[in-house]
mmCIF file of C-alpha atoms and ligand atoms in Angstrom:
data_model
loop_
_atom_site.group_PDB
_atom_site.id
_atom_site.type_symbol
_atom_site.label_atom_id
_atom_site.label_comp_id
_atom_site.label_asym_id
_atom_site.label_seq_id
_atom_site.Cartn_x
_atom_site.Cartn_y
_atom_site.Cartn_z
ATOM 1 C CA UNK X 1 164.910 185.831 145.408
ATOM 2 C CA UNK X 2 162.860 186.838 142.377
ATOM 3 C CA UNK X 3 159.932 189.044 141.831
ATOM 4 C CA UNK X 4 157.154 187.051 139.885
ATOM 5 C CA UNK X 5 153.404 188.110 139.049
ATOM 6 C CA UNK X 6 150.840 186.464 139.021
ATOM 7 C CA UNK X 7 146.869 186.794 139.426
ATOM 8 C CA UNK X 8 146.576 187.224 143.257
ATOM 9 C CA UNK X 9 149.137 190.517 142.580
ATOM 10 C CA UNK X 10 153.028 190.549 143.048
ATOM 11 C CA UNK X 11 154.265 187.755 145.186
ATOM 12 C CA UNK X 12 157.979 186.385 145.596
ATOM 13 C CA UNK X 13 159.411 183.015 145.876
ATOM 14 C CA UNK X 14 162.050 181.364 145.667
ATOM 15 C CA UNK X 15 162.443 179.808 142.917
ATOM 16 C CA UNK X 16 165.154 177.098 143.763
ATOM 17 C CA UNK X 17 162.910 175.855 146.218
ATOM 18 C CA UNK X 18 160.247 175.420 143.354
ATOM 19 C CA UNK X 19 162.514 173.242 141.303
ATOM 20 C CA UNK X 20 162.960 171.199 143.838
ATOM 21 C CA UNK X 21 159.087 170.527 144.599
ATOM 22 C CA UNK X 22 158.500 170.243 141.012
ATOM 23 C CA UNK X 23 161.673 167.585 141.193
ATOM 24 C CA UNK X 24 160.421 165.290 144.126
ATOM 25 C CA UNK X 25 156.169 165.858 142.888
ATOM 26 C CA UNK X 26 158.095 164.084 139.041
ATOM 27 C CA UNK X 27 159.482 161.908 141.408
ATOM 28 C CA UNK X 28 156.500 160.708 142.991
ATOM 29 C CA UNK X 29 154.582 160.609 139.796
ATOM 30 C CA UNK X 30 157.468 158.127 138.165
ATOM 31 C CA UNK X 31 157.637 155.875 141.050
ATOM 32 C CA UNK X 32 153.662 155.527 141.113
ATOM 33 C CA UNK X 33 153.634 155.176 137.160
ATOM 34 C CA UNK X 34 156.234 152.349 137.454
ATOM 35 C CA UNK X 35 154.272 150.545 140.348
ATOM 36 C CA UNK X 36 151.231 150.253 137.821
ATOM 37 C CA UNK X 37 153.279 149.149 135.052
ATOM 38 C CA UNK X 38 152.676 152.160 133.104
ATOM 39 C CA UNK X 39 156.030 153.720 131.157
ATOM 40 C CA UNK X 40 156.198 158.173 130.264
ATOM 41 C CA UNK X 41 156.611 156.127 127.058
ATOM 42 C CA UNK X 42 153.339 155.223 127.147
ATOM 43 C CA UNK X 43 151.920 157.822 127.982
ATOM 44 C CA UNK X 44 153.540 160.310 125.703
ATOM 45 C CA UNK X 45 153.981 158.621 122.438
ATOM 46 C CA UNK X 46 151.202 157.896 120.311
ATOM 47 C CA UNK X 47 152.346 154.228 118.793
ATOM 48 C CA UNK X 48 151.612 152.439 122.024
ATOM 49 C CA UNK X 49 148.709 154.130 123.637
ATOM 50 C CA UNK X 50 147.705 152.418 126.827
ATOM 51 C CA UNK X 51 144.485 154.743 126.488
ATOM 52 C CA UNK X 52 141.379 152.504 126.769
ATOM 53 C CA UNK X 53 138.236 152.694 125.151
ATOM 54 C CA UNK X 54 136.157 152.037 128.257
ATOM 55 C CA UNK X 55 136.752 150.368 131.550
ATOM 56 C CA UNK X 56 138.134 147.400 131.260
ATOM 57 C CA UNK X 57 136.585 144.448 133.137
ATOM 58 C CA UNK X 58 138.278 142.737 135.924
ATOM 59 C CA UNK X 59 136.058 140.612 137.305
ATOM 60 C CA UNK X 60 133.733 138.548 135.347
ATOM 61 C CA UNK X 61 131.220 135.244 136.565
ATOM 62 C CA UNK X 62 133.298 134.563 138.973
ATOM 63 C CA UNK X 63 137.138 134.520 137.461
ATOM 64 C CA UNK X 64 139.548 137.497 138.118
ATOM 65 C CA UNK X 65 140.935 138.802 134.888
ATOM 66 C CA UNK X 66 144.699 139.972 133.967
ATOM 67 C CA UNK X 67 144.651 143.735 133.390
ATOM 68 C CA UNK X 68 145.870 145.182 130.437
ATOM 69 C CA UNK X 69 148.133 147.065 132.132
ATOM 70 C CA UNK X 70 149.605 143.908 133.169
ATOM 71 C CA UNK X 71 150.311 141.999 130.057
ATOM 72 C CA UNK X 72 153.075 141.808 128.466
ATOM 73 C CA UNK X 73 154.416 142.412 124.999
ATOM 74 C CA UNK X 74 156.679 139.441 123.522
ATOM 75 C CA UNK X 75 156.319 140.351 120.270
ATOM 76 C CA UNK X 76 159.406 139.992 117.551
ATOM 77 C CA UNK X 77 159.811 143.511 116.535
ATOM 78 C CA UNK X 78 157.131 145.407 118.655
ATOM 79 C CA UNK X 79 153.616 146.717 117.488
ATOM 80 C CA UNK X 80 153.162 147.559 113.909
ATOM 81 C CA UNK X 81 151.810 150.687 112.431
ATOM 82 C CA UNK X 82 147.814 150.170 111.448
ATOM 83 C CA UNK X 83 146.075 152.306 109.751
ATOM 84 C CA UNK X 84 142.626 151.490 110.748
ATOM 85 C CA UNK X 85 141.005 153.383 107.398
ATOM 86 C CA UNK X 86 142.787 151.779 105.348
ATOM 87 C CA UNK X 87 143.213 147.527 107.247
ATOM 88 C CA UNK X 88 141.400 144.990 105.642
ATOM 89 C CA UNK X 89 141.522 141.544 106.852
ATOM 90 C CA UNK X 90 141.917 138.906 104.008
ATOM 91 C CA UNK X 91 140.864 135.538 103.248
ATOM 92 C CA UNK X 92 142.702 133.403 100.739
ATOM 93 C CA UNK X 93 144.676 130.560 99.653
ATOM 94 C CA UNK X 94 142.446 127.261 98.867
ATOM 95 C CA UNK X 95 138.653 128.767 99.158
ATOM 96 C CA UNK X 96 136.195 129.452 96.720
ATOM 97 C CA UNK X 97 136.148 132.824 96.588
ATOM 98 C CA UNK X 98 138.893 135.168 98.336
ATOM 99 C CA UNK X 99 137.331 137.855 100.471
ATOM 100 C CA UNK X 100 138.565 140.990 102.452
ATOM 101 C CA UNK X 101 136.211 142.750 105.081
ATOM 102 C CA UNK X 102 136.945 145.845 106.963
ATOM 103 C CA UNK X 103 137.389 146.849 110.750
ATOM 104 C CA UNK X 104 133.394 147.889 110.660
ATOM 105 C CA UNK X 105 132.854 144.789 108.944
ATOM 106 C CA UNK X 106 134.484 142.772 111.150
ATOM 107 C CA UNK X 107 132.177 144.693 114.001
ATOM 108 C CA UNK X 108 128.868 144.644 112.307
ATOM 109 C CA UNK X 109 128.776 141.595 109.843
ATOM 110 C CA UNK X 110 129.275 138.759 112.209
ATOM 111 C CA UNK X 111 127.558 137.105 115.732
ATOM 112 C CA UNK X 112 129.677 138.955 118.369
ATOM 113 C CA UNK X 113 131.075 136.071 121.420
ATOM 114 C CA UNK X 114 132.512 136.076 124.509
ATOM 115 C CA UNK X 115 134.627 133.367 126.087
ATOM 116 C CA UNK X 116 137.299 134.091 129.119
ATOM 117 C CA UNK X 117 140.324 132.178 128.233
ATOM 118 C CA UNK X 118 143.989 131.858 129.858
ATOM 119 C CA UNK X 119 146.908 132.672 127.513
ATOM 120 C CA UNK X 120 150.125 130.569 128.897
ATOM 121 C CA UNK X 121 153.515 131.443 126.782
ATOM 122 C CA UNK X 122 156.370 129.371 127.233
ATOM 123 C CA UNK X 123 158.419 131.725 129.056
ATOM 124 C CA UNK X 124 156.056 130.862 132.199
ATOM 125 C CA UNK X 125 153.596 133.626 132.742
ATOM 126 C CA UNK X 126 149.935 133.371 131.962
ATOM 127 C CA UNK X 127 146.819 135.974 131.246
ATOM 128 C CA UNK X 128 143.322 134.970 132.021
ATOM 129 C CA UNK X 129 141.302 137.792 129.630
ATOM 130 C CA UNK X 130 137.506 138.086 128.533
ATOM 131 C CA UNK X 131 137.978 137.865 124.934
ATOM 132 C CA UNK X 132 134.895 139.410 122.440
ATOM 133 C CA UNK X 133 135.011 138.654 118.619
ATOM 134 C CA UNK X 134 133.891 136.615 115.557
ATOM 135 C CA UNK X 135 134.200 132.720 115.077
ATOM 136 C CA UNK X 136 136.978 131.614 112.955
ATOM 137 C CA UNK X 137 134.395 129.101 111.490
ATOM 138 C CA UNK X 138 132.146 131.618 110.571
ATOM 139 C CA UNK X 139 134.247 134.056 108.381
ATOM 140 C CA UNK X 140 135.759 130.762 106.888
ATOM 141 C CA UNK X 141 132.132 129.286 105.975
ATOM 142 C CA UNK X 142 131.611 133.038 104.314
ATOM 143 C CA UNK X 143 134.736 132.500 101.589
ATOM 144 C CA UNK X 144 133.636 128.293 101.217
ATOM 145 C CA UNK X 145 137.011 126.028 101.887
ATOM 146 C CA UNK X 146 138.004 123.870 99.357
ATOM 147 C CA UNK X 147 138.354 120.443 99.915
ATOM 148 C CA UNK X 148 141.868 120.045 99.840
ATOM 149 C CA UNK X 149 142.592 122.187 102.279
ATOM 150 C CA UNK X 150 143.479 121.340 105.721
ATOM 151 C CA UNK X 151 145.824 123.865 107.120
ATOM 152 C CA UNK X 152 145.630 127.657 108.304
ATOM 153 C CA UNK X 153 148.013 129.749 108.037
ATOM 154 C CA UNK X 154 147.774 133.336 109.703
ATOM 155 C CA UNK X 155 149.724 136.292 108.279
ATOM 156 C CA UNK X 156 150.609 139.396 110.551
ATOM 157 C CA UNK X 157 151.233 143.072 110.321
ATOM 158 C CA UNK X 158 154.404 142.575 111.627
ATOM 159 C CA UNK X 159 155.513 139.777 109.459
ATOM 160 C CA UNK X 160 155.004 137.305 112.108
ATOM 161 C CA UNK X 161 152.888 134.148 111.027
ATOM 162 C CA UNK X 162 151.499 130.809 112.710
ATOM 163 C CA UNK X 163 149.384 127.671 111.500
ATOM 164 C CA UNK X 164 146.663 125.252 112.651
ATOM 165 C CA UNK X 165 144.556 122.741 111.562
ATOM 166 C CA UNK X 166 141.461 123.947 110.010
ATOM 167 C CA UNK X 167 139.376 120.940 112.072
ATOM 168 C CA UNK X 168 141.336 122.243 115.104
ATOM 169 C CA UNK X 169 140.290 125.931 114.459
ATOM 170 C CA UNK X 170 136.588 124.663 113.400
ATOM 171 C CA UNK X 171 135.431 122.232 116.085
ATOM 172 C CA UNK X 172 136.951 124.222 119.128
ATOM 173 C CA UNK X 173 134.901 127.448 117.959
ATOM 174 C CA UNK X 174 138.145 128.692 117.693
ATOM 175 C CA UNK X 175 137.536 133.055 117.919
ATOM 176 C CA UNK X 176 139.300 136.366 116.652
ATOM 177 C CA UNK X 177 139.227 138.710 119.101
ATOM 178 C CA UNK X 178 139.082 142.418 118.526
ATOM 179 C CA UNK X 179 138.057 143.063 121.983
ATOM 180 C CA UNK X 180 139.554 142.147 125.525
ATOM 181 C CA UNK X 181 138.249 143.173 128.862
ATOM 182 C CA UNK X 182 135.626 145.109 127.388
ATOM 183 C CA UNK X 183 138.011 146.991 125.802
ATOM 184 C CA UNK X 184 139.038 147.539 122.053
ATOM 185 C CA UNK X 185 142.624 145.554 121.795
ATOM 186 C CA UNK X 186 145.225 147.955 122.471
ATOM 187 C CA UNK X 187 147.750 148.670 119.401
ATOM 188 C CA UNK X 188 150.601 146.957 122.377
ATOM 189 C CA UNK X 189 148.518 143.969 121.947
ATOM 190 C CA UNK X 190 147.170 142.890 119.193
ATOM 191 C CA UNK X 191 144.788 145.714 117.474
ATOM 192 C CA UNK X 192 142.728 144.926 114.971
ATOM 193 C CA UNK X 193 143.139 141.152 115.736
ATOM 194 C CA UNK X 194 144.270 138.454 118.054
ATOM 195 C CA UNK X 195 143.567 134.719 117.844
ATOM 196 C CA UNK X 196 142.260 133.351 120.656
ATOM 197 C CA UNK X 197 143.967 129.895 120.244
ATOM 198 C CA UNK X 198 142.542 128.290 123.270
ATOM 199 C CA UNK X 199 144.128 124.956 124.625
ATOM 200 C CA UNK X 200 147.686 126.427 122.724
ATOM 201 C CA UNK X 201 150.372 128.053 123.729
ATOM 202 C CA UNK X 202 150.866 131.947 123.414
ATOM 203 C CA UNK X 203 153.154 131.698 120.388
ATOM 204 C CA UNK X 204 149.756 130.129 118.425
ATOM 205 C CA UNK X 205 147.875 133.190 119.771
ATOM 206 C CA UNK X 206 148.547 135.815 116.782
ATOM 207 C CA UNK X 207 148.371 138.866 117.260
ATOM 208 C CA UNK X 208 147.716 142.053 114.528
ATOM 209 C CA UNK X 209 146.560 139.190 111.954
ATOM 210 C CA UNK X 210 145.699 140.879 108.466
ATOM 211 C CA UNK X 211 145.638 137.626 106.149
ATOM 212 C CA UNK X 212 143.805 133.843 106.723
ATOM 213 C CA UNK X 213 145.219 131.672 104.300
ATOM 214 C CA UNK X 214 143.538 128.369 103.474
ATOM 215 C CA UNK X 215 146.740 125.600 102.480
ATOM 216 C CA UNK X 216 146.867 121.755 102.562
ATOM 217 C CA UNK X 217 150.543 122.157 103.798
ATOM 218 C CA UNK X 218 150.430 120.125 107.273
ATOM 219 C CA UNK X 219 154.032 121.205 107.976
ATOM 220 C CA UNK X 220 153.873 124.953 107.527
ATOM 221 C CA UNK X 221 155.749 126.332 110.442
ATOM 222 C CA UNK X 222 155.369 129.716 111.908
ATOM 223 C CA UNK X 223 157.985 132.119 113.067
ATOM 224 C CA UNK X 224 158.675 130.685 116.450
ATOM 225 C CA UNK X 225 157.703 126.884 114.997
ATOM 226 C CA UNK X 226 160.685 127.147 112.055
ATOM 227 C CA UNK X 227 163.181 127.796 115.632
ATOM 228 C CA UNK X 228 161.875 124.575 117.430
ATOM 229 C CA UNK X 229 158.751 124.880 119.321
ATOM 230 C CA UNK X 230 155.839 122.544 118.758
ATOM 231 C CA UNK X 231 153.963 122.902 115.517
ATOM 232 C CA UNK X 232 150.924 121.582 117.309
ATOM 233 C CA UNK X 233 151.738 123.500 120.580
ATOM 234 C CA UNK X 234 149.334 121.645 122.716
ATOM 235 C CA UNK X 235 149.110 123.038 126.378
ATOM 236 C CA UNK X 236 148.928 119.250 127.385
ATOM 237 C CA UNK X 237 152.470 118.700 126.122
ATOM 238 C CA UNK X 238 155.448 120.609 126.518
ATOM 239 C CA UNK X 239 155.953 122.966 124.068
ATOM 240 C CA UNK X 240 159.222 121.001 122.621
ATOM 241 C CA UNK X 241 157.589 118.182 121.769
HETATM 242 N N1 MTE S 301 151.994 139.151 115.326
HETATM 243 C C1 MTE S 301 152.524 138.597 116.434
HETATM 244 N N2 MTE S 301 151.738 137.887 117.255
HETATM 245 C C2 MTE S 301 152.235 137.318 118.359
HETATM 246 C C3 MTE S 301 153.608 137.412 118.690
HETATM 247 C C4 MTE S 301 154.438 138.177 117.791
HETATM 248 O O1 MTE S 301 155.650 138.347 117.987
HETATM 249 N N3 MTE S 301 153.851 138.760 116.689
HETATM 250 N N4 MTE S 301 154.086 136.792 119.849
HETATM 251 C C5 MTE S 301 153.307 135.662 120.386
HETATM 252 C C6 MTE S 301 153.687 135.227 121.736
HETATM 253 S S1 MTE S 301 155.138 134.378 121.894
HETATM 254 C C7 MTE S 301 152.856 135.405 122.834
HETATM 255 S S2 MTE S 301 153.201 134.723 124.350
HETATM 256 C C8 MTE S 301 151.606 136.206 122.722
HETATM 257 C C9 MTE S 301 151.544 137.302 123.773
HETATM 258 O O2 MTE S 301 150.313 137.902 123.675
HETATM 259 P P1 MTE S 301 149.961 139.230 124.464
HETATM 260 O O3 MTE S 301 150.868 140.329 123.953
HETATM 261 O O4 MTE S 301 148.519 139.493 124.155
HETATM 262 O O5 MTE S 301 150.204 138.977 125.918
HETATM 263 O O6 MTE S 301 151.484 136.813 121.449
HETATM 264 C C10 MTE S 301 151.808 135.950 120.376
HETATM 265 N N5 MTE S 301 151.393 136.601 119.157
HETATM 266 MO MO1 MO S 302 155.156 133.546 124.032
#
């Protein structure tokens, strides 16, 4: 037994039997962490916040979305760091002139749109999310594409990169996302930028995308594309082919 104070006046308790509420109430709080999906990790280190912005929507005309808390990670080294003073995204390669806009400019200099779309990845689970962003087509018409070029290729913070065909990208008002759910994109999953490479699979759907480069090289392949999966990636057809 041990003599403690505190503001009611001098009380005494045991203090073994504390531990061992404090022990089962961690317990508790673990086990109902891990049935949401949610990691101490998480919660407690600031490089993969799962703190939102807002509520996220779950519901929307009709469709059930995928929560957040839900989705997985499959990146190929985990988030990178971003420094969101200091991001720009840039536009280059074959255009007229190269151009680099900011995370506000991003925001505030393009027609914000909203499309739900499923992501499928080839290891057989899907996300139906309410994307909100710019059109591909529109920052593209902003730098003026060359002629020649018929190929993008996106760069990522992490080093990870992907291509498409511009007409692809163009006549499927193809979007980058910097919001899902409602919600700014968490750093886990894709903050500043995903593309929201609808009719694709996930491995076309890049994620923390700092560079658009305009090429005429048709056979660029991406990170998982140079290890065998589908340059063109169509949902349609399996993603070998
Ligand atoms: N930069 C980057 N983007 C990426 C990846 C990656 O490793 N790095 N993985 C891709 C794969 S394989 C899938 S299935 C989706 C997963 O997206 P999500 O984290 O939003 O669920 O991200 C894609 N985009
Ligand atoms: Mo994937």
């Amino acid at each position: 037994m041990q003599t403690v104070f505190c503001h009611e006046g001098e009380k005494t308790m045991d203090l073994k039997r504390g531990f061992g509420v404090l022990v089962v109430l961690l317990l508790a709080v673990s086990m109902f962490l891990n049935s949401q999906n949610i990691s101490f990790g998480d919660i407690f280190s600031n490089d993969t916040p799962v703190t939102l912005d807002g509520v996220q929507i779950l519901e929307y005309e009709g469709k059930d979305l995928t929560s957040i808390l839900n989705l997985r990670d499959n990146s190929i080294s985990g988030p990178p760091e971003i420094d969101t003073v200091s991001y720009t995204l840039n536009i280059n390669g074959l255009v007229g002139q190269e151009l680099s806009f900011t995370y506000d400019e991003l925001r505030t200099r393009f027609n914000p749109y909203t499309k739900v779309v499923t992501l499928h990845c080839v290891e057989g689970w899907d996300a139906t999310m309410l994307w909100e962003g710019v059109l591909f087509k529109d920052i593209a018409g902003m730098a003026g594409i060359k002629g020649e070029a018929d190929t993008v290729i996106f760069h990522a913070l992490d080093g990870y990169t992907t291509a498409l065909s511009l007409d692809y990208l163009i006549s499927n008002n193809i979007m980058l996302a910097y919001k899902l759910n409602g919600v700014t994109l968490p750093a886990k999953y894709g903050f500043p930028l995903q593309l929201v490479a609808e009719s694709k699979w996930g491995y076309k759907w890049i994620k923390w995308v700092s560079q658009i480069e305009f090429s005429d090289d048709e056979n660029y392949l991406g990170t998982w594309e140079r290890q065998g999966y589908s340059n063109d990636a169509d949902l349609n057809k399996g993603f070998f082919d």
